[in-house]
XYZ file of C-alpha atoms in Angstrom:
786
model
C 59.848 9.639 18.743
C 56.733 11.821 18.272
C 53.769 10.118 16.612
C 53.265 12.033 13.344
C 49.868 10.385 12.814
C 48.305 12.715 15.377
C 50.235 15.829 14.256
C 47.762 18.513 13.197
C 47.384 22.181 12.357
C 44.441 23.936 14.029
C 42.540 26.472 11.897
C 39.718 28.869 12.783
C 37.549 30.699 10.249
C 37.680 34.482 10.774
C 35.097 37.167 9.990
C 36.495 37.563 6.455
C 35.892 33.868 5.754
C 39.634 33.192 5.789
C 41.276 30.402 7.760
C 43.549 31.589 10.577
C 46.315 29.238 11.706
C 46.020 28.748 15.488
C 49.119 26.594 15.765
C 50.628 23.149 15.233
C 50.291 20.381 17.799
C 49.123 16.854 18.521
C 45.506 15.846 18.899
C 44.017 13.323 21.291
C 40.554 12.366 22.508
C 39.869 11.727 26.174
C 37.259 12.206 28.895
C 37.376 15.670 30.505
C 35.731 15.891 33.927
C 35.092 19.620 33.668
C 33.249 19.235 30.376
C 31.688 15.904 31.429
C 32.329 14.179 28.148
C 34.797 12.901 25.550
C 36.686 15.903 24.128
C 39.182 16.712 21.414
C 42.423 18.078 22.884
C 45.212 19.708 20.882
C 48.457 20.479 22.673
C 51.023 22.804 21.070
C 54.082 21.151 19.593
C 56.359 23.957 20.829
C 55.514 24.234 24.528
C 52.738 21.726 25.238
C 50.163 24.444 25.912
C 46.508 23.634 25.267
C 45.417 24.992 21.879
C 42.003 23.342 21.798
C 39.646 21.693 24.257
C 36.376 20.886 22.525
C 33.740 18.513 23.810
C 32.313 16.192 21.150
C 28.666 17.245 21.286
C 26.062 14.659 20.215
C 24.376 17.089 17.817
C 27.426 18.846 16.289
C 27.934 18.208 12.580
C 31.528 17.081 11.969
C 32.642 16.906 8.347
C 35.571 14.956 6.914
C 37.247 16.477 3.835
C 40.171 15.514 1.579
C 40.981 12.488 3.829
C 43.064 14.694 6.173
C 40.625 17.414 7.254
C 37.945 17.451 9.950
C 35.752 20.575 9.983
C 32.992 21.575 12.400
C 31.229 24.592 13.903
C 31.771 25.494 17.535
C 28.651 27.510 18.291
C 26.805 29.533 15.665
C 29.617 31.473 13.971
C 32.894 29.816 14.941
C 34.203 27.253 12.469
C 37.198 25.071 13.329
C 39.315 22.683 11.265
C 41.972 20.092 12.045
C 44.424 19.427 9.219
C 46.237 16.116 9.823
C 49.713 15.313 8.606
C 48.678 11.709 7.915
C 45.438 10.143 6.758
C 45.709 7.412 9.404
C 45.549 9.958 12.230
C 42.545 11.626 10.672
C 40.758 8.273 10.399
C 41.422 7.474 14.083
C 39.966 10.758 15.353
C 37.064 10.484 12.897
C 36.216 7.041 14.225
C 36.275 8.411 17.777
C 33.900 11.224 16.851
C 31.532 8.812 15.099
C 31.695 6.432 18.073
C 30.647 9.202 20.489
C 27.807 10.278 18.207
C 26.809 6.709 17.314
C 27.494 7.122 13.604
C 29.020 4.966 10.925
C 32.652 6.097 10.281
C 32.105 5.586 6.548
C 30.009 8.787 6.356
C 31.709 12.111 5.658
C 29.357 14.184 7.794
C 27.980 13.075 11.150
C 24.859 15.236 11.451
C 22.243 16.755 9.225
C 22.394 20.555 9.164
C 18.738 21.483 8.926
C 17.213 24.951 8.685
C 13.595 23.986 7.975
C 10.608 24.017 10.305
C 10.204 21.420 13.043
C 7.719 19.409 10.950
C 10.045 19.234 7.954
C 12.974 18.396 10.205
C 11.067 15.517 11.766
C 10.015 14.202 8.361
C 13.491 14.379 6.880
C 15.347 12.917 9.812
C 12.993 10.013 10.035
C 14.695 6.656 9.619
C 12.031 5.730 7.138
C 13.108 8.433 4.679
C 14.119 6.596 1.533
C 17.481 7.189 -0.187
C 17.495 9.365 -3.303
C 17.366 7.440 -6.539
C 18.954 9.223 -9.460
C 17.297 8.988 -12.892
C 19.219 7.144 -15.542
C 21.840 9.410 -17.060
C 20.385 9.881 -20.535
C 19.867 12.851 -22.819
C 16.099 12.573 -22.513
C 16.226 12.680 -18.683
C 18.404 15.791 -18.267
C 15.442 17.981 -17.319
C 14.383 15.504 -14.599
C 17.954 15.313 -13.264
C 18.216 19.106 -13.122
C 14.896 19.441 -11.305
C 15.808 16.725 -8.770
C 19.172 18.317 -7.888
C 17.605 21.774 -7.644
C 14.907 20.530 -5.245
C 17.464 18.863 -2.982
C 19.365 22.102 -2.347
C 16.732 23.334 0.100
C 17.452 20.559 2.619
C 20.808 19.612 4.099
C 19.657 15.999 4.554
C 18.678 15.714 0.909
C 21.953 17.358 -0.143
C 23.896 14.735 1.796
C 21.915 11.841 0.342
C 22.159 13.294 -3.170
C 25.933 13.789 -2.824
C 26.339 10.203 -1.636
C 24.284 8.915 -4.562
C 26.248 10.967 -7.133
C 29.576 9.827 -5.694
C 28.720 6.140 -5.354
C 27.196 5.888 -8.793
C 30.055 7.641 -10.640
C 27.362 10.002 -11.872
C 29.663 12.908 -12.787
C 31.508 10.868 -15.405
C 28.163 9.755 -16.858
C 27.005 13.385 -17.068
C 30.223 14.327 -18.857
C 29.572 11.608 -21.472
C 26.111 13.110 -22.068
C 27.741 16.542 -22.354
C 29.982 15.299 -25.183
C 26.921 13.899 -26.906
C 25.026 17.199 -26.596
C 27.950 19.183 -27.996
C 28.299 16.801 -30.926
C 24.574 17.096 -31.643
C 24.558 20.860 -30.876
C 21.646 20.216 -28.516
C 21.430 23.658 -26.881
C 18.500 22.726 -24.619
C 20.420 19.772 -23.205
C 23.522 21.936 -22.702
C 21.441 24.462 -20.760
C 20.195 21.675 -18.477
C 23.786 20.490 -17.933
C 24.803 24.026 -16.939
C 22.112 24.050 -14.235
C 23.062 20.532 -13.103
C 26.760 21.286 -12.629
C 26.148 24.703 -11.077
C 23.947 23.022 -8.463
C 26.484 20.222 -7.921
C 28.947 22.949 -6.888
C 26.356 24.194 -4.378
C 26.259 20.731 -2.765
C 29.576 21.859 -1.248
C 31.093 18.360 -1.140
C 34.842 17.961 -1.254
C 34.603 14.387 -2.590
C 32.718 15.657 -5.647
C 35.241 18.479 -6.146
C 38.084 15.957 -6.186
C 36.386 14.191 -9.094
C 35.439 17.330 -11.024
C 38.862 18.958 -10.621
C 40.874 15.969 -11.769
C 43.065 16.542 -14.837
C 40.793 14.214 -16.784
C 37.490 16.023 -16.185
C 38.135 19.644 -15.229
C 37.996 21.035 -18.778
C 34.721 19.215 -19.467
C 33.243 20.638 -16.261
C 34.297 24.110 -17.391
C 32.713 23.327 -20.775
C 29.378 22.535 -19.132
C 29.484 25.906 -17.385
C 29.954 27.751 -20.690
C 26.288 27.290 -21.652
C 24.554 29.698 -19.293
C 20.863 29.917 -20.289
C 20.719 33.528 -19.062
C 23.645 34.589 -21.263
C 22.887 35.625 -24.858
C 26.257 34.357 -26.063
C 28.263 31.212 -25.594
C 31.317 31.715 -23.370
C 34.766 30.359 -24.324
C 36.372 29.536 -20.986
C 38.078 26.370 -22.227
C 39.724 28.223 -25.091
C 41.073 30.811 -22.671
C 42.444 28.194 -20.261
C 44.065 26.130 -23.014
C 45.391 28.801 -25.366
C 45.574 32.219 -23.755
C 46.369 31.353 -20.140
C 49.791 30.006 -20.996
C 51.827 28.482 -18.191
C 55.308 29.970 -18.198
C 57.998 28.236 -16.202
C 60.510 30.810 -15.052
C 62.647 27.864 -13.976
C 61.668 24.300 -14.954
C 59.696 22.619 -12.164
C 60.685 18.977 -11.858
C 58.395 18.120 -8.970
C 55.348 16.548 -10.662
C 53.146 16.966 -7.578
C 53.964 20.682 -7.357
C 53.325 21.171 -11.061
C 49.950 19.420 -10.864
C 48.903 21.490 -7.812
C 49.820 24.752 -9.574
C 47.748 23.886 -12.650
C 44.808 22.678 -10.584
C 44.802 25.713 -8.289
C 44.857 28.179 -11.175
C 41.974 26.446 -12.929
C 39.847 26.097 -9.814
C 40.487 29.752 -8.924
C 39.375 30.674 -12.432
C 36.215 28.614 -12.012
C 35.413 30.350 -8.715
C 36.208 33.888 -9.895
C 35.073 33.831 -13.518
C 33.103 30.768 -14.555
C 30.642 30.346 -11.694
C 27.974 33.046 -11.422
C 28.276 35.476 -8.530
C 26.515 33.771 -5.593
C 23.403 35.385 -4.221
C 23.025 36.449 -0.599
C 21.503 33.061 0.152
C 24.270 31.140 -1.611
C 27.393 32.996 -0.455
C 28.196 30.461 2.277
C 27.358 27.439 0.132
C 30.763 27.432 -1.580
C 32.870 27.451 1.591
C 34.343 24.041 0.766
C 35.481 25.338 -2.624
C 37.264 28.239 -0.904
C 38.857 25.810 1.546
C 39.983 23.612 -1.351
C 41.807 26.560 -2.961
C 43.205 27.753 0.382
C 44.833 24.442 1.281
C 46.144 24.007 -2.272
C 47.940 27.372 -2.037
C 49.414 26.543 1.359
C 50.688 23.241 -0.036
C 52.228 24.938 -3.093
C 54.160 27.441 -0.929
C 55.402 24.615 1.288
C 56.544 22.516 -1.672
C 58.444 25.444 -3.240
C 60.119 26.380 0.058
C 61.252 22.812 0.604
C 63.059 22.823 -2.740
C 66.130 24.895 -1.808
C 67.832 24.346 -5.146
C 64.858 25.814 -7.033
C 64.762 29.106 -5.096
C 68.543 29.483 -5.032
C 68.679 29.102 -8.806
C 65.806 31.559 -9.210
C 67.543 34.350 -7.244
C 70.874 33.683 -8.912
C 69.286 34.237 -12.317
C 67.298 37.246 -11.103
C 70.441 39.166 -10.041
C 72.666 37.985 -12.911
C 73.557 40.895 -15.211
C 73.449 38.539 -18.202
C 69.800 37.593 -17.633
C 67.571 38.977 -20.393
C 64.797 41.432 -19.545
C 62.099 39.011 -20.666
C 63.513 36.222 -18.518
C 63.833 38.567 -15.541
C 60.189 39.588 -16.047
C 59.102 35.928 -15.855
C 61.125 35.415 -12.688
C 59.613 38.483 -11.023
C 56.076 37.500 -12.033
C 56.645 34.054 -10.531
C 57.897 35.653 -7.299
C 54.840 37.895 -7.204
C 52.505 34.892 -7.467
C 54.594 33.075 -4.876
C 54.235 36.005 -2.434
C 50.548 36.267 -3.254
C 50.015 32.624 -2.304
C 51.977 33.217 0.898
C 49.213 35.555 2.098
C 47.279 32.403 2.984
C 49.982 31.474 5.481
C 49.594 32.389 9.115
C 52.018 34.684 10.990
C 54.508 32.052 12.127
C 54.706 30.341 8.749
C 54.694 33.703 6.965
C 57.631 34.899 9.060
C 59.606 31.802 8.041
C 58.630 32.436 4.422
C 59.915 36.028 4.375
C 63.076 35.102 6.271
C 63.783 32.573 3.535
C 63.301 35.196 0.810
C 65.449 37.735 2.672
C 68.289 35.272 3.184
C 68.204 34.440 -0.532
C 68.539 38.143 -1.487
C 65.052 39.391 -2.346
C 65.889 43.042 -1.461
C 69.045 43.354 -3.631
C 67.039 41.776 -6.440
C 64.271 44.361 -6.032
C 66.817 47.173 -6.327
C 67.441 45.929 -9.871
C 63.870 45.146 -10.919
C 62.265 48.305 -9.469
C 64.433 50.474 -11.718
C 63.737 48.506 -14.916
C 61.878 50.165 -17.778
C 59.579 47.195 -18.384
C 56.241 48.172 -16.826
C 55.142 44.619 -15.939
C 58.436 43.927 -14.161
C 58.249 47.205 -12.256
C 54.607 46.705 -11.215
C 55.260 43.158 -10.006
C 58.332 44.378 -8.081
C 56.246 47.037 -6.331
C 53.714 44.355 -5.355
C 56.459 42.137 -3.906
C 57.962 45.071 -1.974
C 54.499 45.931 -0.623
C 53.990 42.358 0.616
C 57.356 42.450 2.427
C 56.922 45.903 3.995
C 53.351 45.249 5.133
C 54.472 42.116 6.944
C 57.819 43.285 8.335
C 58.983 46.878 7.670
C 61.927 46.317 10.020
C 63.506 43.955 7.480
C 63.675 46.760 4.896
C 64.849 49.354 7.452
C 67.636 47.093 8.703
C 68.777 46.402 5.147
C 68.761 50.148 4.346
C 70.880 50.993 7.398
C 73.371 48.289 6.429
C 73.752 50.020 3.052
C 74.497 53.412 4.625
C 78.280 53.070 4.769
C 79.053 51.004 1.694
C 76.583 52.090 -0.988
C 76.210 55.242 -3.052
C 73.167 57.317 -2.165
C 71.348 56.830 -5.463
C 71.713 53.030 -5.180
C 70.285 52.722 -1.659
C 66.973 50.839 -1.692
C 65.078 53.599 0.153
C 66.238 56.218 -2.349
C 65.388 53.937 -5.265
C 61.837 53.662 -3.871
C 61.540 57.474 -3.643
C 63.052 57.936 -7.111
C 60.631 55.442 -8.665
C 57.725 57.179 -6.953
C 58.792 60.531 -8.393
C 59.485 59.132 -11.879
C 56.302 57.070 -12.270
C 55.174 57.485 -15.889
C 51.600 56.363 -15.314
C 49.271 59.384 -15.807
C 47.213 58.162 -12.841
C 50.381 57.505 -10.772
C 49.215 54.040 -9.702
C 52.733 52.880 -8.869
C 53.568 56.147 -7.091
C 50.517 55.824 -4.854
C 51.560 52.300 -3.918
C 55.165 53.332 -3.244
C 53.984 56.287 -1.144
C 52.085 53.764 0.992
C 55.287 51.738 1.348
C 57.241 54.843 2.455
C 54.508 55.741 4.919
C 54.793 52.337 6.600
C 58.591 52.579 6.680
C 58.452 56.061 8.269
C 55.777 55.213 10.828
C 57.325 55.330 14.334
C 54.489 53.182 15.671
C 55.943 50.042 14.080
C 59.603 50.817 14.798
C 61.508 48.749 17.318
C 62.993 50.457 20.362
C 64.950 48.428 22.879
C 68.145 48.638 24.879
C 70.261 47.174 22.102
C 68.271 48.342 19.084
C 67.393 51.973 18.392
C 65.736 51.459 15.026
C 63.594 54.597 15.242
C 66.489 56.979 15.917
C 68.863 55.374 13.414
C 66.384 55.089 10.550
C 64.936 58.588 10.914
C 68.445 60.056 11.137
C 69.311 58.200 7.939
C 66.145 59.306 6.134
C 66.517 62.993 6.958
C 70.221 62.965 6.151
C 70.247 60.945 2.923
C 66.716 60.745 1.510
C 64.374 63.613 2.355
C 66.077 65.963 -0.118
C 65.197 63.554 -2.944
C 61.566 63.470 -1.783
C 61.106 67.251 -1.660
C 63.138 68.037 -4.810
C 60.060 68.159 -7.145
C 58.316 70.439 -4.644
C 61.236 72.880 -4.422
C 61.718 72.813 -8.190
C 58.070 73.567 -8.914
C 57.885 76.514 -6.496
C 61.280 78.127 -7.108
C 59.936 81.418 -8.535
C 56.902 82.113 -6.354
C 54.395 80.548 -8.763
C 53.552 76.882 -9.500
C 55.589 76.134 -12.618
C 53.952 72.852 -13.699
C 50.195 72.526 -13.601
C 49.709 69.333 -15.615
C 47.673 66.627 -13.919
C 50.544 64.191 -13.343
C 52.787 66.835 -11.732
C 50.147 68.121 -9.333
C 49.142 64.578 -8.412
C 52.768 63.831 -7.516
C 53.031 67.013 -5.427
C 49.854 65.977 -3.623
C 51.415 62.639 -2.710
C 54.608 64.331 -1.477
C 52.589 66.772 0.652
C 50.561 63.924 2.114
C 53.753 62.147 3.136
C 55.266 65.341 4.589
C 52.069 65.985 6.569
C 52.398 62.486 7.997
C 55.994 63.267 9.006
C 54.951 66.510 10.724
C 52.374 64.618 12.727
C 54.586 61.680 13.742
C 58.178 62.957 13.741
C 59.614 65.677 15.974
C 62.859 67.599 15.634
C 63.878 65.829 12.384
C 61.094 67.319 10.279
C 61.279 70.599 12.230
C 64.898 71.101 11.206
C 64.027 70.253 7.621
C 61.151 72.758 7.490
C 63.149 75.585 9.075
C 66.371 74.993 7.140
C 64.661 74.613 3.758
C 62.007 77.299 4.453
C 59.682 74.517 3.387
C 56.341 75.964 4.485
C 56.851 79.086 2.382
C 57.547 76.947 -0.696
C 54.544 74.733 -0.012
C 52.221 77.744 0.377
C 53.182 78.838 -3.141
C 50.888 75.991 -4.192
C 47.954 77.954 -2.729
C 48.004 79.723 -6.116
C 47.461 76.456 -8.024
C 44.422 76.099 -10.247
C 43.918 72.571 -8.873
C 41.821 72.901 -5.721
C 42.873 69.549 -4.289
C 46.529 70.690 -4.347
C 45.577 73.986 -2.673
C 43.876 71.958 0.057
C 46.949 69.719 0.409
C 49.130 72.779 1.030
C 46.613 74.180 3.519
C 46.393 70.822 5.285
C 50.169 70.819 5.737
C 50.055 74.232 7.425
C 47.128 73.101 9.554
C 49.213 70.165 10.804
C 51.942 72.578 11.905
C 49.526 74.865 13.730
C 47.869 71.877 15.429
C 51.152 71.140 17.213
C 50.943 74.524 19.032
C 54.720 74.681 18.892
C 56.119 78.193 19.439
C 59.046 77.472 17.119
C 56.619 76.911 14.244
C 54.453 79.848 15.341
C 57.422 82.249 15.340
C 58.541 80.883 11.984
C 55.070 81.542 10.527
C 54.967 85.067 12.001
C 58.504 86.033 10.950
C 57.860 84.799 7.413
C 54.391 86.408 7.230
C 53.140 83.013 6.037
C 49.463 83.671 6.631
C 49.521 85.979 3.603
C 49.106 83.206 0.955
C 46.246 81.714 2.973
C 44.415 85.021 3.341
C 44.983 85.768 -0.355
C 43.442 82.414 -1.306
C 40.564 83.113 1.074
C 39.934 86.505 -0.542
C 40.188 85.045 -4.062
C 37.618 82.419 -3.132
C 35.267 85.364 -2.554
C 33.014 83.670 -0.020
C 32.069 80.728 -2.222
C 30.629 77.966 -0.066
C 33.132 75.210 -0.775
C 35.697 72.992 0.956
C 38.496 75.564 0.679
C 36.386 78.220 2.384
C 35.454 75.854 5.215
C 39.027 74.592 5.676
C 40.509 78.088 6.005
C 37.801 79.197 8.440
C 38.355 76.023 10.482
C 42.065 76.821 10.788
C 41.354 80.289 12.223
C 38.653 78.807 14.427
C 41.252 76.411 15.834
C 43.604 79.309 16.627
C 40.770 81.034 18.480
C 39.548 77.975 20.395
C 43.044 76.896 21.427
C 43.900 80.511 22.301
C 47.237 80.504 20.480
C 48.086 84.081 21.521
C 51.049 84.722 19.244
C 49.170 83.679 16.097
C 45.978 85.404 17.217
C 47.820 88.700 17.712
C 49.655 88.354 14.410
C 46.481 87.639 12.417
C 44.463 90.470 13.958
C 47.256 93.033 13.756
C 48.212 92.207 10.155
C 44.997 90.990 8.527
C 42.290 92.389 10.790
C 41.073 95.011 8.324
C 40.769 92.448 5.556
C 38.997 89.855 7.712
C 36.672 92.266 9.563
C 34.427 92.313 6.512
C 33.754 88.539 6.766
C 30.374 88.471 8.493
C 28.804 85.169 7.401
C 30.732 83.435 10.195
C 31.582 84.783 13.655
C 35.121 83.369 13.676
C 36.974 86.584 12.861
C 34.909 88.789 15.159
C 35.549 86.311 17.962
C 39.250 86.293 17.096
C 39.338 90.105 17.341
C 37.459 89.979 20.649
C 39.934 87.429 22.001
C 42.781 89.716 20.931
C 41.245 92.763 22.620
C 40.691 90.818 25.832
C 44.302 89.733 25.788
C 45.523 93.309 25.296
C 43.380 94.529 28.181
C 44.829 91.872 30.467
C 48.352 92.942 29.534
C 47.571 96.576 30.360
C 46.026 95.589 33.701
C 49.082 93.571 34.601
C 51.369 96.465 33.766
C 49.347 98.793 35.992
C 49.196 96.313 38.846
C 52.882 95.490 38.727
C 53.967 96.927 42.036
C 57.595 96.020 41.549
C 57.717 97.793 38.216
C 60.495 95.502 37.017
C 59.855 92.849 34.386
C 61.371 89.419 34.304
C 63.681 88.348 31.536
C 61.178 85.643 30.679
C 58.114 87.899 30.569
C 57.576 87.866 26.869
C 55.587 84.844 25.723
C 57.963 84.135 22.863
C 60.586 83.044 25.363
C 58.306 80.486 26.928
C 58.805 76.841 25.977
C 56.224 74.114 26.076
C 56.363 72.279 29.369
C 57.060 68.942 27.722
C 60.097 70.442 25.963
C 61.727 71.866 29.081
C 65.050 70.484 30.033
C 65.606 69.085 33.487
C 67.585 72.063 34.801
C 64.858 74.469 33.615
C 62.151 72.481 35.397
C 64.254 72.534 38.569
C 64.698 76.302 38.188
C 61.017 77.089 37.801
C 59.970 74.696 40.545
C 62.283 76.127 43.197
C 60.758 77.724 46.270
C 61.147 81.481 46.581
C 62.147 81.334 50.249
C 65.755 81.191 51.335
C 67.200 78.084 52.855
C 70.407 78.574 54.786
C 71.482 74.993 54.126
C 71.248 75.308 50.302
C 73.597 76.881 47.815
C 72.668 78.107 44.356
C 75.289 78.037 41.623
C 75.720 81.487 40.136
C 75.957 79.910 36.667
C 72.315 78.727 36.690
C 71.047 81.963 35.211
C 73.737 81.839 32.528
C 72.763 78.261 31.606
C 69.146 79.306 31.179
C 70.042 82.400 29.174
C 72.249 80.359 26.834
C 69.510 77.769 26.308
C 66.970 80.461 25.467
C 69.375 82.068 23.002
C 70.074 78.702 21.361
C 66.378 77.912 21.008
C 65.591 81.302 19.517
C 68.483 81.130 17.066
C 67.082 77.873 15.634
C 63.956 79.580 14.272
C 65.716 81.862 11.883
C 67.407 84.332 14.289
C 64.157 85.926 15.387
C 65.940 87.904 18.083
C 68.985 89.830 16.921
C 72.146 88.483 18.412
C 73.479 90.815 21.052
C 76.855 92.334 20.295
C 78.004 92.027 23.852
C 76.563 89.959 26.633
C 77.052 91.164 30.203
C 76.322 89.060 33.225
C 73.379 90.119 35.367
C 74.236 92.854 37.779
C 72.965 93.027 41.338
C 71.633 96.404 42.413
C 72.442 96.943 46.087
C 70.082 99.789 46.944
C 68.118 100.331 50.101
C 65.310 98.037 51.117
C 62.773 100.611 49.930
C 63.959 100.144 46.331
C 63.000 97.326 44.002
C 65.783 94.918 44.945
C 68.004 94.192 47.936
C 70.780 91.712 48.611
C 70.830 90.112 52.006
C 73.916 88.690 53.669
C 72.867 85.661 55.649
C 76.151 85.300 57.447
C 75.367 84.900 61.126
C 78.329 87.066 62.173
C 77.539 89.971 59.864
C 74.843 92.624 59.832
C 73.049 94.076 56.879
C 75.492 95.795 54.567
C 74.912 99.494 54.050
C 73.695 100.672 50.648
C 76.330 100.759 47.963
C 78.632 98.251 49.671
C 79.969 95.851 47.016
C 79.211 92.182 47.511
C 82.386 90.073 47.596
C 82.451 87.341 44.960
C 84.390 84.954 47.162
C 81.950 84.988 50.053
C 80.630 81.432 49.929
C 78.112 82.074 52.673
C 76.160 84.539 50.556
C 73.088 82.543 49.566
C 70.298 83.921 47.468
C 67.825 82.831 44.859
C 66.952 84.845 41.796
C 63.174 85.150 41.635
C 61.866 85.043 38.084
C 58.386 86.374 37.395
C 56.728 85.757 34.034
C 54.831 88.741 32.731
C 53.162 87.982 29.409
C 53.229 90.366 26.489
C 55.685 93.032 27.755
C 58.742 94.220 25.928
C 60.794 96.048 28.502
C 62.794 92.917 29.175
C 64.517 93.404 25.833
C 65.476 96.948 26.808
C 66.903 95.683 30.076
C 68.954 93.094 28.299
C 70.381 95.669 25.933
C 71.649 97.679 28.937
C 73.166 94.522 30.353
C 71.023 94.744 33.488
C 68.366 92.483 34.908
C 66.579 93.860 37.959
C 65.492 91.483 40.676
C 62.397 91.480 42.844
C 63.087 91.942 46.595
C 63.191 88.836 48.731
C 63.159 88.933 52.537
C 64.347 86.097 54.739
């Protein structure tokens, strides 16, 4: 059986001064040849891998805390800690460390951490340095005591000797007795000295002293001493707050006395750190690290104790989802859960995953469906916090639960739709809850954190669900507010909400593909959004502009044709004209959008802007953007004319016009094969006559999806082959070895399998004669010679 005495958790202090869990394992001490010395080794409990290999250096300061912790620094800025399951194991390793360093195991720190000059260091580390003798603990000696403790803070050696003297002499209890005397006598000067004394005792950073001060017997008296700040004009009332106002409410009675004591102690110590103690200076900010560690390990222990009590959590969730539970009781339960989840943030990934799996299995998400929709503001706010904790750690849990609801739950009762509804209906004028819920939705809709594997297509399934069942709820306020071509509601709350919706939609445009495209085209969403360009709130105008800018940034011809067909630059140009050249963010943002069109040479948009708004924009001379845009347009027109003149064949291709061209990354496999084929004939190959039909159908389908830009032809004829003489634009060659060239006008038999040819497609940009050819049902082909 595994020896639990040596079972430890390894922690490392990160850049945010928080302890990261590096794993659970078993510690040993042995000689390592590579390191040439006795080392601490921690091997992982799960797979036996080496979590830690640290040589016990003769000058490293190891510190023993809370009987089961050993803390030290590995290098200048890398703190490590071993948390033992049993005190006996901690004592064994501590004795080994002290043996290597030649120290007495009774000490709690093996080395003096000294920052002074070499002379001071030599003086203080001298064996002849006498121990610190504390003055007698009397009212008349408080000033001397305060001065002594203050002077010792500048030297780590003196701090250690002072801490040892205070602990061994039971000095804290004696100081508390003097404190009672001073309060009875209303001796303000003595109380001021006691404030300085206890503040500096905290800065000694000794866990053994904290254990004494934070005991149930003394903690309120310690807080009382810290009420008499000499720099404060008034006397604080921290004890009154802790005893009367900070009432402990048990959502469900806690029968575990140890858990109850830890909860009380942790709250009070957290209050001391956050409220009672003065904000540490730059030089003191690292002097309370042991206090932070004390709170950290208390929280971890509380979460563990609650999780181990299965009956407690089961009862809690049963009451939370019971329809007969009163609103006030449900509020207490939710507030407890919020604190529970808050404490869980101290857990490390593996333990946190277990924690959230426990909550999920007990029904945290069905419970949140109830509490999110409650009218009580405290309950709703706490529920949003809990949901945020869950989604930030594992959005897949919420997505999976939502997809499970798809087939057996009404739309308005699905968790995802409840989240959107609560965001829209937030009554807070500042929309604090809506902002938080928008962040939750953003995480849930982010494809970057969606799972995609052979057996799990979370991205496809969840986005399909969202755009089928939820997006209409999200955009409903937007459509309602822009129904008549003018923003209907201009109050601050409404425009703030529309700003949040636009921000989320802009995120979808950037990260989703055909889902949001279908939504925009089917709902004519961009036109409705650009109505908000008329808003009196400039930030909302910029939100609408930013949405359009996201669409243009994609350089997608579907979006470009949609913008052109709907004449959707008009609201932007109108806003630009209304701004009247004022040097502000709106002016710069609009100019930047046109500058992008010019730099990226988006020909369709460039032509549309110049042809439709050129006269209006030609007068803008304080930037060169519009002149450059016109120049780019003219150059493009000249190139088109040159190509027409130089076209020796005189016959355009059906794909000449740029609006037919698709982005390369969107091309289907058969189209790529078509465009990559060699023009030369190969007698061993055959080309299916249906290839051209497949391509034509695909083009028609793509064009239909952007609002029927091209009128649907009444009749579609297959391409005809013009069998004229070789001097004319096209010829058809019979490659049959036994046959000669057919005379002009001879029909080509359809059943002749040996007739092999390839249709050569040439892409001429900007022409329109291809449309005329299609209307006549003819497509001319360029001559090919074998």
